[in-house]
PDB file of C-alpha atoms in Angstrom:
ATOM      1  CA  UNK B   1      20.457   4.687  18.332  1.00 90.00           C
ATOM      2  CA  UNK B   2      20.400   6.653  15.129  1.00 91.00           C
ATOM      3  CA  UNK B   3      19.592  10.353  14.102  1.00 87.00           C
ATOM      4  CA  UNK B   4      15.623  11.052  14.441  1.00 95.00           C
ATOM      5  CA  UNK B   5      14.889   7.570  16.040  1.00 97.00           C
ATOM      6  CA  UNK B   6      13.458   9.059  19.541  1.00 97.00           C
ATOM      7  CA  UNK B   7      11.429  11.235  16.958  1.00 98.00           C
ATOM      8  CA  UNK B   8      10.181   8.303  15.065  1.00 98.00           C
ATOM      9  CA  UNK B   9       9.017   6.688  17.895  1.00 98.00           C
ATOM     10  CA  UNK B  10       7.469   8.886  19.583  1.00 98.00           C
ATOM     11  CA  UNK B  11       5.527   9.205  16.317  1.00 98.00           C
ATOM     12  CA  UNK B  12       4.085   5.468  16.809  1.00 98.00           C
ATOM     13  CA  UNK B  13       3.555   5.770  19.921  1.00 98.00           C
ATOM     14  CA  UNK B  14       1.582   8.716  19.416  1.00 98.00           C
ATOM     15  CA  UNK B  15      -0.307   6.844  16.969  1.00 98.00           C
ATOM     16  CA  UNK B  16      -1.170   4.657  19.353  1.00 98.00           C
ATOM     17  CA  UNK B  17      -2.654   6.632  21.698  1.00 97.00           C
ATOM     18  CA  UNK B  18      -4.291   8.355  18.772  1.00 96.00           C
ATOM     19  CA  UNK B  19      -6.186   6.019  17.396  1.00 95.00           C
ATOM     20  CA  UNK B  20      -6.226   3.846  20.177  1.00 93.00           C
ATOM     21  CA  UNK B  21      -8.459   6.593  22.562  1.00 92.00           C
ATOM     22  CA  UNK B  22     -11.984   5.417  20.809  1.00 90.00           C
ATOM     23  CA  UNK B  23     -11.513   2.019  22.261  1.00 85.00           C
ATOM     24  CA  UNK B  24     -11.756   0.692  19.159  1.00 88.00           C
ATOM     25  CA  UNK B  25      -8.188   0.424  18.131  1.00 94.00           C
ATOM     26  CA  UNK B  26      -5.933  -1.607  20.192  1.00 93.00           C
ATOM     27  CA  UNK B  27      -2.850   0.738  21.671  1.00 96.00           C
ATOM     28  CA  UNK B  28      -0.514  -0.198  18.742  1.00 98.00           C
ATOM     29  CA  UNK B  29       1.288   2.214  16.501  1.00 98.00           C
ATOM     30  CA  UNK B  30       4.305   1.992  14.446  1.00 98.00           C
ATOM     31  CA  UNK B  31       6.541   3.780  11.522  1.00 98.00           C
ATOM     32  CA  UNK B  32       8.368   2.988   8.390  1.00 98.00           C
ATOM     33  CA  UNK B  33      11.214   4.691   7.286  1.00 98.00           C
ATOM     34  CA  UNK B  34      14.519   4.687   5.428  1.00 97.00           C
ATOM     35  CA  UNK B  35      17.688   7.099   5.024  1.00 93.00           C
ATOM     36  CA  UNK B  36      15.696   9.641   7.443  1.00 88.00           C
ATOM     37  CA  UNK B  37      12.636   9.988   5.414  1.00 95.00           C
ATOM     38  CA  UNK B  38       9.236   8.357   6.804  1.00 98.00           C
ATOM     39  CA  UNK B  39       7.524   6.184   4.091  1.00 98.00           C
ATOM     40  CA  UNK B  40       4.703   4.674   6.139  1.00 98.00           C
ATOM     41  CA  UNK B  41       2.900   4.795   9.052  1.00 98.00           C
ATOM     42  CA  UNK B  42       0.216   2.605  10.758  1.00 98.00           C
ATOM     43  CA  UNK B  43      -1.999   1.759  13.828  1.00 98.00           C
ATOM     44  CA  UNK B  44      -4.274  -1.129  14.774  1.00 97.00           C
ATOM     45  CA  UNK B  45      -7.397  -1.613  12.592  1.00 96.00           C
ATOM     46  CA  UNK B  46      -8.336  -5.369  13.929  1.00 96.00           C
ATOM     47  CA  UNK B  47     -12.123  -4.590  15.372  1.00 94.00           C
ATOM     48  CA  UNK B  48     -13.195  -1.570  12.500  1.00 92.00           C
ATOM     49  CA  UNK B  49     -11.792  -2.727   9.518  1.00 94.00           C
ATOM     50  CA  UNK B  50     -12.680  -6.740  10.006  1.00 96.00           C
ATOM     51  CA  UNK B  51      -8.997  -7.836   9.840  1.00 97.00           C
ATOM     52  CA  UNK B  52      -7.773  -9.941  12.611  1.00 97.00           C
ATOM     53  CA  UNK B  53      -3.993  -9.030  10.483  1.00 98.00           C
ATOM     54  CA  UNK B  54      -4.423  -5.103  10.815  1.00 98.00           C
ATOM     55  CA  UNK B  55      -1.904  -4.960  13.332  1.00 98.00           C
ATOM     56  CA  UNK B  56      -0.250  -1.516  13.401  1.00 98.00           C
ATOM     57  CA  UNK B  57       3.352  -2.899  11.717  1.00 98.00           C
ATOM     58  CA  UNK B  58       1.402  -5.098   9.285  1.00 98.00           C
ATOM     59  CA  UNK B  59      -0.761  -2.011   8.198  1.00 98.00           C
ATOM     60  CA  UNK B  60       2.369   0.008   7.580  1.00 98.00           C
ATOM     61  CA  UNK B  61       4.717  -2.592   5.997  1.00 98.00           C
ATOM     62  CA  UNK B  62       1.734  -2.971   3.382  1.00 98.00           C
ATOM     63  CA  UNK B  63       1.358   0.933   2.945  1.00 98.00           C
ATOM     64  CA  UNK B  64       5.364   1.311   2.659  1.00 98.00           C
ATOM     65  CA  UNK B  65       5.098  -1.394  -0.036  1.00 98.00           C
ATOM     66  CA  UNK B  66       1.906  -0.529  -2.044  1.00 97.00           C
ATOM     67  CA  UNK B  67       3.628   3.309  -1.717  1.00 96.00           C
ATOM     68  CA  UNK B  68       6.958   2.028  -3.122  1.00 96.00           C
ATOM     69  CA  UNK B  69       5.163  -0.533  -5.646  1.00 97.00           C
ATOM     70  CA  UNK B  70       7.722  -3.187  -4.454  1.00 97.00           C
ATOM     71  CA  UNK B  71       7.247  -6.476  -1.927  1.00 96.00           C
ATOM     72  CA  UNK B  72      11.140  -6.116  -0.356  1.00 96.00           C
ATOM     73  CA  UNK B  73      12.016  -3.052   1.991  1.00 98.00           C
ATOM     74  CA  UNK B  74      15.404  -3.522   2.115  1.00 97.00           C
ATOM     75  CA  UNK B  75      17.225  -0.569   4.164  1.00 97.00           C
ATOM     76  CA  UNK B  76      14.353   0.233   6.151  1.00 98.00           C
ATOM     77  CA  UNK B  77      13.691   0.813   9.917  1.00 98.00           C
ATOM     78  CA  UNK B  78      10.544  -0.119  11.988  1.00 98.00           C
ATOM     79  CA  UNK B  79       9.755   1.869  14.774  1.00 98.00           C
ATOM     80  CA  UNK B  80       7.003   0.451  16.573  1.00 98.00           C
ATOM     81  CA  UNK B  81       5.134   1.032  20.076  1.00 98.00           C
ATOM     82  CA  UNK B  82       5.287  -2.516  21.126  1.00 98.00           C
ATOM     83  CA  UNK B  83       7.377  -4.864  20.356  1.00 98.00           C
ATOM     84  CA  UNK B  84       6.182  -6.824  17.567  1.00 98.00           C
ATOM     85  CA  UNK B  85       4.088 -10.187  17.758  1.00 97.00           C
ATOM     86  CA  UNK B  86       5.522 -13.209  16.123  1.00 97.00           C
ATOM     87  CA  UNK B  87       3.191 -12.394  12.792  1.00 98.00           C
ATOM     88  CA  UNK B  88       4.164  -8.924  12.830  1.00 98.00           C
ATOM     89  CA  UNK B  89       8.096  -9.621  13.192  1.00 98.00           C
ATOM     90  CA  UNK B  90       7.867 -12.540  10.636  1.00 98.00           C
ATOM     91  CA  UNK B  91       6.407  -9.939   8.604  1.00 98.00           C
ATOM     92  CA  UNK B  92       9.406  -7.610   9.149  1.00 98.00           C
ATOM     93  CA  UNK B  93      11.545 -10.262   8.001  1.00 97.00           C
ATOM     94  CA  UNK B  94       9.321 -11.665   4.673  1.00 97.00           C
ATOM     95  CA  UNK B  95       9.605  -7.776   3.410  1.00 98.00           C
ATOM     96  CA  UNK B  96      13.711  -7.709   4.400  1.00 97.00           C
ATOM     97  CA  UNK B  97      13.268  -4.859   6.929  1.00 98.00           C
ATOM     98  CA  UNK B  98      16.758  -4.234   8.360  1.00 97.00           C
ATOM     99  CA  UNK B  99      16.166  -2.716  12.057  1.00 98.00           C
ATOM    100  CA  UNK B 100      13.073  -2.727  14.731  1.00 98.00           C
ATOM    101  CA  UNK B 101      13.291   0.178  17.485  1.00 98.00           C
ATOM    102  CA  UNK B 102      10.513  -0.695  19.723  1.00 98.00           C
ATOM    103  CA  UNK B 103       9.413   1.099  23.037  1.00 98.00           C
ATOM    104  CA  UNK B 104       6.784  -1.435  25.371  1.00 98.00           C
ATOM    105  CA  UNK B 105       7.518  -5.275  25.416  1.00 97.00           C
ATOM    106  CA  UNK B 106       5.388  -8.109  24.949  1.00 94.00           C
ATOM    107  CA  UNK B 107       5.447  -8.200  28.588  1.00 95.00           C
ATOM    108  CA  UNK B 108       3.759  -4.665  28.530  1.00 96.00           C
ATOM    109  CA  UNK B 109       1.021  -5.716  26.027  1.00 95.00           C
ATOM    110  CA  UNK B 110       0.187  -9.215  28.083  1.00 94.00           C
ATOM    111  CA  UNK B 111      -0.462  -6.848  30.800  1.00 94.00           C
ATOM    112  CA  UNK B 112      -2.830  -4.989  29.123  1.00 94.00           C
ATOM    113  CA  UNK B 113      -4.677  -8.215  27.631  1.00 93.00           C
ATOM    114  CA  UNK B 114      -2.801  -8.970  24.566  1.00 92.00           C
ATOM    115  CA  UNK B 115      -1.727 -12.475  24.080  1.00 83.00           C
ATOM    116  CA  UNK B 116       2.123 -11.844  22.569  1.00 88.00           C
ATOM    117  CA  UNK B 117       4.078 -13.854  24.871  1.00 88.00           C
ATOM    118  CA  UNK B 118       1.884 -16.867  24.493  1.00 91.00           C
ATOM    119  CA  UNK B 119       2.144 -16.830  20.547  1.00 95.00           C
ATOM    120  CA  UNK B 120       5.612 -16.695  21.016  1.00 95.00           C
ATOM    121  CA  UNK B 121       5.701 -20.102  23.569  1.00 96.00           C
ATOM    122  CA  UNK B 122       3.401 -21.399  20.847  1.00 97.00           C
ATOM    123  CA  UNK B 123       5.853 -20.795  18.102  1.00 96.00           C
ATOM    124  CA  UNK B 124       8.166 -22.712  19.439  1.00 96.00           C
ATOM    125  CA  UNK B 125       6.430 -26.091  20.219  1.00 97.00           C
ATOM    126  CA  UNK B 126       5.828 -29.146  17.964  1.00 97.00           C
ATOM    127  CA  UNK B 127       2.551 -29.566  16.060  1.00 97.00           C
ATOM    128  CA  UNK B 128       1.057 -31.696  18.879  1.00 97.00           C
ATOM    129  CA  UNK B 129       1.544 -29.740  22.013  1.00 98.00           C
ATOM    130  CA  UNK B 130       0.014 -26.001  20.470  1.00 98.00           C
ATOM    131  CA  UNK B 131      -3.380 -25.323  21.047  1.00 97.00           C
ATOM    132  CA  UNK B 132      -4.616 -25.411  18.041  1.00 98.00           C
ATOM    133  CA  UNK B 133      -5.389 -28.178  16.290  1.00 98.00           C
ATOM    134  CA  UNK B 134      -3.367 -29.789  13.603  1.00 98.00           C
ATOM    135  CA  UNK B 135      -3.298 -32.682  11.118  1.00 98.00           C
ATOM    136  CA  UNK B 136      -1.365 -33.085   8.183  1.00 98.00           C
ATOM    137  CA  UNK B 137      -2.070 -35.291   4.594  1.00 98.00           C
ATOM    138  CA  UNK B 138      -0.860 -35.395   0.751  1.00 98.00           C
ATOM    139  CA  UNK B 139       2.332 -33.949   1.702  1.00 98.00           C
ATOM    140  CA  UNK B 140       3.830 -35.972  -1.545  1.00 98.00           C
ATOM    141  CA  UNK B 141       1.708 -34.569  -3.772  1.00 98.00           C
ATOM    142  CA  UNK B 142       2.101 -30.678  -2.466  1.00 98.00           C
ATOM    143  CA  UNK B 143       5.908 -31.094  -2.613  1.00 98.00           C
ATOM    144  CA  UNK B 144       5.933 -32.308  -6.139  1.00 98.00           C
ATOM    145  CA  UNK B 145       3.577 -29.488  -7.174  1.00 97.00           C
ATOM    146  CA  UNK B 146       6.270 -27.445  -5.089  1.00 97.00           C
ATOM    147  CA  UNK B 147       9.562 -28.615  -6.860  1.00 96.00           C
ATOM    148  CA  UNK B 148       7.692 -28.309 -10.228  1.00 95.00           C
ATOM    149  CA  UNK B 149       7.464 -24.981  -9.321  1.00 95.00           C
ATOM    150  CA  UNK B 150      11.167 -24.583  -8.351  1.00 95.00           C
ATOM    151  CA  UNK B 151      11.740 -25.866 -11.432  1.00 94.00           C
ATOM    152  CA  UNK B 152      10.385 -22.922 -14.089  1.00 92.00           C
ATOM    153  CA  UNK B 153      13.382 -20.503 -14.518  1.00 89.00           C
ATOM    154  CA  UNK B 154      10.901 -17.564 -15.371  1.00 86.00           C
ATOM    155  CA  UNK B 155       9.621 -17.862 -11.484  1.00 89.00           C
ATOM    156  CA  UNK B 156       9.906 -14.329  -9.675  1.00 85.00           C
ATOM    157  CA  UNK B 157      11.656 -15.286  -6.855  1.00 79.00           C
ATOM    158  CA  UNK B 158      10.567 -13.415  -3.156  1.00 77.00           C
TER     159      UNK B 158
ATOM    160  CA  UNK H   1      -9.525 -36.514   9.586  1.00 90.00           C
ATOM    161  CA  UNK H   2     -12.656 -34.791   8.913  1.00 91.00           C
ATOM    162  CA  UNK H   3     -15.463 -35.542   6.246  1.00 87.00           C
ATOM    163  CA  UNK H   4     -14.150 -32.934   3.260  1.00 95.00           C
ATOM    164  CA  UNK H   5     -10.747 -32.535   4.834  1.00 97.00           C
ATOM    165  CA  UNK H   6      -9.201 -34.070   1.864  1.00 97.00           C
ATOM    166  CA  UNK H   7     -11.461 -32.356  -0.636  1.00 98.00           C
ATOM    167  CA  UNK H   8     -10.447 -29.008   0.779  1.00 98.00           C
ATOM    168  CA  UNK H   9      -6.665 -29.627   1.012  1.00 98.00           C
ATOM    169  CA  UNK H  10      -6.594 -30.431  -2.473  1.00 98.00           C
ATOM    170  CA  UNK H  11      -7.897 -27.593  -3.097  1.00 98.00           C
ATOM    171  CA  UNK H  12      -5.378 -25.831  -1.631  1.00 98.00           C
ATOM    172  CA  UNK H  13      -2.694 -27.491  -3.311  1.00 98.00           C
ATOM    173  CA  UNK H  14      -4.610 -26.824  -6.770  1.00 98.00           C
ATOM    174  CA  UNK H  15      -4.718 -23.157  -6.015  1.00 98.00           C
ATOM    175  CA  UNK H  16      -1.357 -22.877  -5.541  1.00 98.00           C
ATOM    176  CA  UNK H  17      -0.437 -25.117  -8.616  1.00 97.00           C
ATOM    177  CA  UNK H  18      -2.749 -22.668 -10.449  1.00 96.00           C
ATOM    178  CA  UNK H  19      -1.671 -19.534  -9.558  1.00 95.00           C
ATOM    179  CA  UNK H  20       2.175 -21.036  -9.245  1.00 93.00           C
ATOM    180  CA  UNK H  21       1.875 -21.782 -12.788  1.00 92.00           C
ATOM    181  CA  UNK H  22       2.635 -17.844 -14.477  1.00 90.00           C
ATOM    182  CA  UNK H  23       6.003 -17.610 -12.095  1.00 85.00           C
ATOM    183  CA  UNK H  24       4.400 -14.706 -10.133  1.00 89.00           C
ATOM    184  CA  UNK H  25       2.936 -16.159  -7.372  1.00 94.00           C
ATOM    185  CA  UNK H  26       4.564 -18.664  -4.662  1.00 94.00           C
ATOM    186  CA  UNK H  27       3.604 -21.898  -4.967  1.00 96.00           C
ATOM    187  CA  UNK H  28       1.401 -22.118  -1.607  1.00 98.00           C
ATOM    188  CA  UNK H  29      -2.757 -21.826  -1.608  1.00 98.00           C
ATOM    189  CA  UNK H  30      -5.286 -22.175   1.552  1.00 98.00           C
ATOM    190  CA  UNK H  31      -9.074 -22.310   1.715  1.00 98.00           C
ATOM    191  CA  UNK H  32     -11.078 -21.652   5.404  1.00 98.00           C
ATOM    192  CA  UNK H  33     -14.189 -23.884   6.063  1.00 98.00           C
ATOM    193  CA  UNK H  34     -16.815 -23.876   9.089  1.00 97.00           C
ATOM    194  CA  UNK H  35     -19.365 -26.326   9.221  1.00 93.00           C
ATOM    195  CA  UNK H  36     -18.076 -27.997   5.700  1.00 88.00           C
ATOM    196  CA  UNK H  37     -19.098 -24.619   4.285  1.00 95.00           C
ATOM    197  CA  UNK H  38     -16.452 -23.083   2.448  1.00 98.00           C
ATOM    198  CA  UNK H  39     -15.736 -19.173   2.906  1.00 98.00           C
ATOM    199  CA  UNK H  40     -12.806 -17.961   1.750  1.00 98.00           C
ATOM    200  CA  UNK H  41      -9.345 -18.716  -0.720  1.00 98.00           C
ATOM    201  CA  UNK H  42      -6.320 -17.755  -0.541  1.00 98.00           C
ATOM    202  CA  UNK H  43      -3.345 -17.924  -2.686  1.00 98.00           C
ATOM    203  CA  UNK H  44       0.521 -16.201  -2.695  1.00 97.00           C
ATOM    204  CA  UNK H  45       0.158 -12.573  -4.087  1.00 96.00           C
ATOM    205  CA  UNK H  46       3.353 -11.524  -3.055  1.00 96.00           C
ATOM    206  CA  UNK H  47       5.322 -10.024  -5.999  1.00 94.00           C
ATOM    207  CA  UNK H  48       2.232  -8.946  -8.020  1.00 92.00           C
ATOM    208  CA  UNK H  49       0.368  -7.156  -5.150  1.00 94.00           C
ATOM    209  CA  UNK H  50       3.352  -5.775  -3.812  1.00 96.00           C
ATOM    210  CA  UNK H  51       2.617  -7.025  -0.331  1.00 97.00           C
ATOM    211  CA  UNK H  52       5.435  -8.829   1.616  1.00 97.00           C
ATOM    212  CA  UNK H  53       2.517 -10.319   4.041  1.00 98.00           C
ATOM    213  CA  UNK H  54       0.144 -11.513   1.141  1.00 98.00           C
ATOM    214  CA  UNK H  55       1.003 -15.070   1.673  1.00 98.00           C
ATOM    215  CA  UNK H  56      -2.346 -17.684   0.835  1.00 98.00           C
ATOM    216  CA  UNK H  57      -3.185 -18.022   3.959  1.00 98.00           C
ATOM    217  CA  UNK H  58      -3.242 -14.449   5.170  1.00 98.00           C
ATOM    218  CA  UNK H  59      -5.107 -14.031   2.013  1.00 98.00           C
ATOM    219  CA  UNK H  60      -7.726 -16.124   2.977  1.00 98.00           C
ATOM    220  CA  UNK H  61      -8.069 -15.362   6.279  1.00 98.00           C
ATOM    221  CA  UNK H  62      -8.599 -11.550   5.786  1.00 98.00           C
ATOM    222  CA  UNK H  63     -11.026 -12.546   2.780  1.00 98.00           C
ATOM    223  CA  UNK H  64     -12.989 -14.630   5.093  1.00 98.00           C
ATOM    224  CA  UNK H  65     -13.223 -12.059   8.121  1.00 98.00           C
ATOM    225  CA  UNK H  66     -14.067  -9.462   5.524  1.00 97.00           C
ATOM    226  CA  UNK H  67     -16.922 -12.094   4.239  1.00 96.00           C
ATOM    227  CA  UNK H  68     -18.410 -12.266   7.694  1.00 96.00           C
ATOM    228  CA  UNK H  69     -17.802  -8.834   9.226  1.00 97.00           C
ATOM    229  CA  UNK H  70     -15.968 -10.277  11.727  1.00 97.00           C
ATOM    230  CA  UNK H  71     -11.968 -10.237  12.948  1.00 96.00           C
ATOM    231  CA  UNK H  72     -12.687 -13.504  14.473  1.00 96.00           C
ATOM    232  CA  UNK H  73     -12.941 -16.891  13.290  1.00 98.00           C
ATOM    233  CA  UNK H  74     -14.006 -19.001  15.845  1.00 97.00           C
ATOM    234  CA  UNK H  75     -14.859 -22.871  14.382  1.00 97.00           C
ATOM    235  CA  UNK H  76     -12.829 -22.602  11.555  1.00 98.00           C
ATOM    236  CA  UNK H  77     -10.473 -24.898   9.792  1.00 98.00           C
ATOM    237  CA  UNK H  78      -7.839 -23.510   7.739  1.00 98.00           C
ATOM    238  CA  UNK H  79      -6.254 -25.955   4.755  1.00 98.00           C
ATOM    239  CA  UNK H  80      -2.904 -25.118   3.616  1.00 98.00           C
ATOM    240  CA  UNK H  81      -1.039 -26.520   1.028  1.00 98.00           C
ATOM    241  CA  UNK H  82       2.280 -26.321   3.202  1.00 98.00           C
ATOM    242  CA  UNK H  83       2.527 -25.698   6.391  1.00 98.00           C
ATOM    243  CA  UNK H  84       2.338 -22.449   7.403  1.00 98.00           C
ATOM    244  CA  UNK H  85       5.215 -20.026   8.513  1.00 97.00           C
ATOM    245  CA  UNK H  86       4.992 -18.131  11.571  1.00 97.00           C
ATOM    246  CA  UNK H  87       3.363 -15.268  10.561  1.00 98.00           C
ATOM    247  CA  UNK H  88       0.580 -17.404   9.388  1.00 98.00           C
ATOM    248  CA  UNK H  89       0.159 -19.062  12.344  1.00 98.00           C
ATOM    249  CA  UNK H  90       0.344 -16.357  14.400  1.00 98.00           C
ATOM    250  CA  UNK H  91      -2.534 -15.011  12.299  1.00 98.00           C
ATOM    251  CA  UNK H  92      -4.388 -18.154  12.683  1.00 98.00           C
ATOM    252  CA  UNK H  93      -4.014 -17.944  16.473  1.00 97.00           C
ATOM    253  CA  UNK H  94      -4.821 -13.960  16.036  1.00 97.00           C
ATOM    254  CA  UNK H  95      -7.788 -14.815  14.141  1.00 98.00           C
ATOM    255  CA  UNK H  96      -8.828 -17.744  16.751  1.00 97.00           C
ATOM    256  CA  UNK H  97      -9.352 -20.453  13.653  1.00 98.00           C
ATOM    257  CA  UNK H  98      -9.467 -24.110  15.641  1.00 97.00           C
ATOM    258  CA  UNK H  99      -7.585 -26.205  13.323  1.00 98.00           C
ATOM    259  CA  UNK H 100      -4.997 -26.214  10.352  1.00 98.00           C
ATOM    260  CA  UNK H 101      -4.889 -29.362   8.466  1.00 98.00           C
ATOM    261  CA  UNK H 102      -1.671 -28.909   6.218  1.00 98.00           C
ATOM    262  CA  UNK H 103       0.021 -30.581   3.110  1.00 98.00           C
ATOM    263  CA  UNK H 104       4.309 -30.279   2.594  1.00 98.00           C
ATOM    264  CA  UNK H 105       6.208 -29.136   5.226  1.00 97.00           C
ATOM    265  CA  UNK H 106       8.540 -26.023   6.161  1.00 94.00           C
ATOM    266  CA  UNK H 107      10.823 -28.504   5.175  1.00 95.00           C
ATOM    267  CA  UNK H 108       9.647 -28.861   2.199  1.00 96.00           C
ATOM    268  CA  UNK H 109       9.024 -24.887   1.613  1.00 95.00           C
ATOM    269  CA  UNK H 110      13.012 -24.885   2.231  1.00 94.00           C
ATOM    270  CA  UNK H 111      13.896 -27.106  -0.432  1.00 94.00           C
ATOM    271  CA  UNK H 112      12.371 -24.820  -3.246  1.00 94.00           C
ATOM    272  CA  UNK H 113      13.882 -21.776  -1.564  1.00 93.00           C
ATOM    273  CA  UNK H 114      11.608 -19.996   1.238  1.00 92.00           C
ATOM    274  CA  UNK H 115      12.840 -18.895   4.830  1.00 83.00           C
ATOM    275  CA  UNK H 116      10.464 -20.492   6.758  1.00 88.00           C
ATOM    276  CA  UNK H 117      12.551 -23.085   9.158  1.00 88.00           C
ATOM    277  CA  UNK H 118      15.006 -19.955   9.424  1.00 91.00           C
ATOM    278  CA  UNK H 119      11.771 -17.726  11.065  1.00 95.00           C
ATOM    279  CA  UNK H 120      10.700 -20.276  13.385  1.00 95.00           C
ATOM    280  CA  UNK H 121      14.457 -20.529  14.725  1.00 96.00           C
ATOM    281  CA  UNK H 122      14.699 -16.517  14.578  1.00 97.00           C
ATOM    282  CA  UNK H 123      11.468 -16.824  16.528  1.00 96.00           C
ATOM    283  CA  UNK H 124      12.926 -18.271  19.583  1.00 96.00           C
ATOM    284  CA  UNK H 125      15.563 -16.140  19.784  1.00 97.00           C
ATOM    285  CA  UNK H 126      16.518 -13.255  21.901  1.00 97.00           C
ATOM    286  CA  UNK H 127      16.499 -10.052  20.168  1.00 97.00           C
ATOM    287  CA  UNK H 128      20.570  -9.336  20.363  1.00 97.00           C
ATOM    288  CA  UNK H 129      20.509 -13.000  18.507  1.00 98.00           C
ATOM    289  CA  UNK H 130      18.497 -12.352  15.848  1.00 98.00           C
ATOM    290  CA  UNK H 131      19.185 -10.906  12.107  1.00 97.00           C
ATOM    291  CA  UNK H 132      17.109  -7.885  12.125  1.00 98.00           C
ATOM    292  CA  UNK H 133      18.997  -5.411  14.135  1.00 98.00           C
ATOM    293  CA  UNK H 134      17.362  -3.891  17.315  1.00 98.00           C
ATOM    294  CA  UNK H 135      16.989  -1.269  19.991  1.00 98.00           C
ATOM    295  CA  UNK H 136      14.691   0.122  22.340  1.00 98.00           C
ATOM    296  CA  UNK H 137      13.750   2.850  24.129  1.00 98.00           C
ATOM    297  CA  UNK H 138      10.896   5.075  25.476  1.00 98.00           C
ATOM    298  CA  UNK H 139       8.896   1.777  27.585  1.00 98.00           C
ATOM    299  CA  UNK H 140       8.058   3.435  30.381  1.00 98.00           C
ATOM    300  CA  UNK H 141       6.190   6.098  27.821  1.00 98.00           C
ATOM    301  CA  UNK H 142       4.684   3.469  25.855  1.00 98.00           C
ATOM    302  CA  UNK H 143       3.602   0.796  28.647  1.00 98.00           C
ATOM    303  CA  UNK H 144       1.664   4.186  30.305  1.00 98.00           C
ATOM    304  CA  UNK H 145      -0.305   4.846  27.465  1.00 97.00           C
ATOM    305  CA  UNK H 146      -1.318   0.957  26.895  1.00 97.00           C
ATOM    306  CA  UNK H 147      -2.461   1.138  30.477  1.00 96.00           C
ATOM    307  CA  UNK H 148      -4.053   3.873  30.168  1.00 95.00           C
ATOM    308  CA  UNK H 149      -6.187   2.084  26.738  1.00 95.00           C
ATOM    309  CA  UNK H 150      -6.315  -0.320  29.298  1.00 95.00           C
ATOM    310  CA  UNK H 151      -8.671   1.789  31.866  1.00 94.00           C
ATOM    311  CA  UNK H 152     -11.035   2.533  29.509  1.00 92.00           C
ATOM    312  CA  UNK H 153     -14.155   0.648  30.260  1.00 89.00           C
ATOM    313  CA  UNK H 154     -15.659   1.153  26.578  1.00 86.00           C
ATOM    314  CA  UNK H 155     -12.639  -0.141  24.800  1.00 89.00           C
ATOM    315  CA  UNK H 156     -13.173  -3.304  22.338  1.00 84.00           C
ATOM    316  CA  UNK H 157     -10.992  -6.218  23.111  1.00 78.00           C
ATOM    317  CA  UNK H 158     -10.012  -8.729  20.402  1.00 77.00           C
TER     318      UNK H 158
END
């Protein structure tokens, strides 16, 4: 553990209860920062702000990027409430966050209701065996308009 | 295969070739139907929205929820012009859409560069295995206040 982590923490989970109390945010909170300096913070905004995404790490991986104009937040360290879902630590690593200090577990939030640990068994299994439904077609013609793609040197790479 | 499915997973694919085109966006588009009835687009705004979790299909799926007033999706298909990485399909499952029908593969996303196979295998791995670095503390703190959002009768599950 680092300088100011316990602090930083205790800041989403604070958050958390927070926002959480109207029983209209789920109990989720979490904190962006880097080098000691906190660049973002977020809670759960599913139910008022129409966004079945607004989980609490999504909502502040988007403010620290909007805030720092930039997609990649290299260097950075998540301090969340709850250990992440599978979207929300995917998310972590699409935007190159280095380090997650968490506090509850997914065990934690399926005991409140929350359905982590089953996305996470879902994750894992082959197209046929999740539960939702799947079929696939044209996959040809999506990975030729893919390796055209690949193709144009100008392409911002992510 | 359902009547349109085809129609609507081209579509996909043609977002993404369209937007793909200017080098700014990823090469990946999805559209959300119910009842044959479109409602939403997606389409990678990564790099120019500086948003690490801005991927097509999280794109459509928070413009669709917004469209309805709703975080929930219930009946929906969403098409994908590759198959989706696990923070899409996390979303999906967050967002309770019934079905994906998909075009190229995570394979196929590998190919011209993107992480996905990597995220599924960092996934199913425990946290001391994994890239992002990791620690934890304060549960006990954390798991009392989710129980406590827990006891509220007037709280909103999603």
């Amino acid at each position: 553990m680092h300088k100011n982590d316990i602090k930083h923490l205790q800041r989403a989970i604070d958050l958390a209860a927070k926002y959480g109390s109207d029983g209209r945010h789920g109990p989720f909170g979490a904190v962006i920062a880097r080098n000691g300096k906190v660049l973002a913070e977020g809670w759960n905004a599913v139910v008022d702000s129409f966004d079945p995404t607004a989980h609490a790490e999504m909502q502040a991986i988007r403010a620290a990027a909007e805030n720092l104009k930039t997609h990649e937040l290299s260097g950075c360290t998540l301090y969340a409430s709850c250990e992440p879902c599978p979207m929300c630590l995917a998310a972590i690593y699409w935007a190159r966050i280095d380090r997650i200090v968490y506090a509850a577990t997914k065990e934690d939030a399926a005991a409140v209701g929350f359905d982590d640990s089953l996305l996470y068994e879902e994750m894992a299994k082959p197209w046929p065996a999740r539960h939702v439904k799947s079929d696939q077609a044209l996959q040809e013609k999506a990975a030729r308009m893919m390796k055209s793609w690949a193709e144009n040197p100008d392409r911002v790479h992510y």
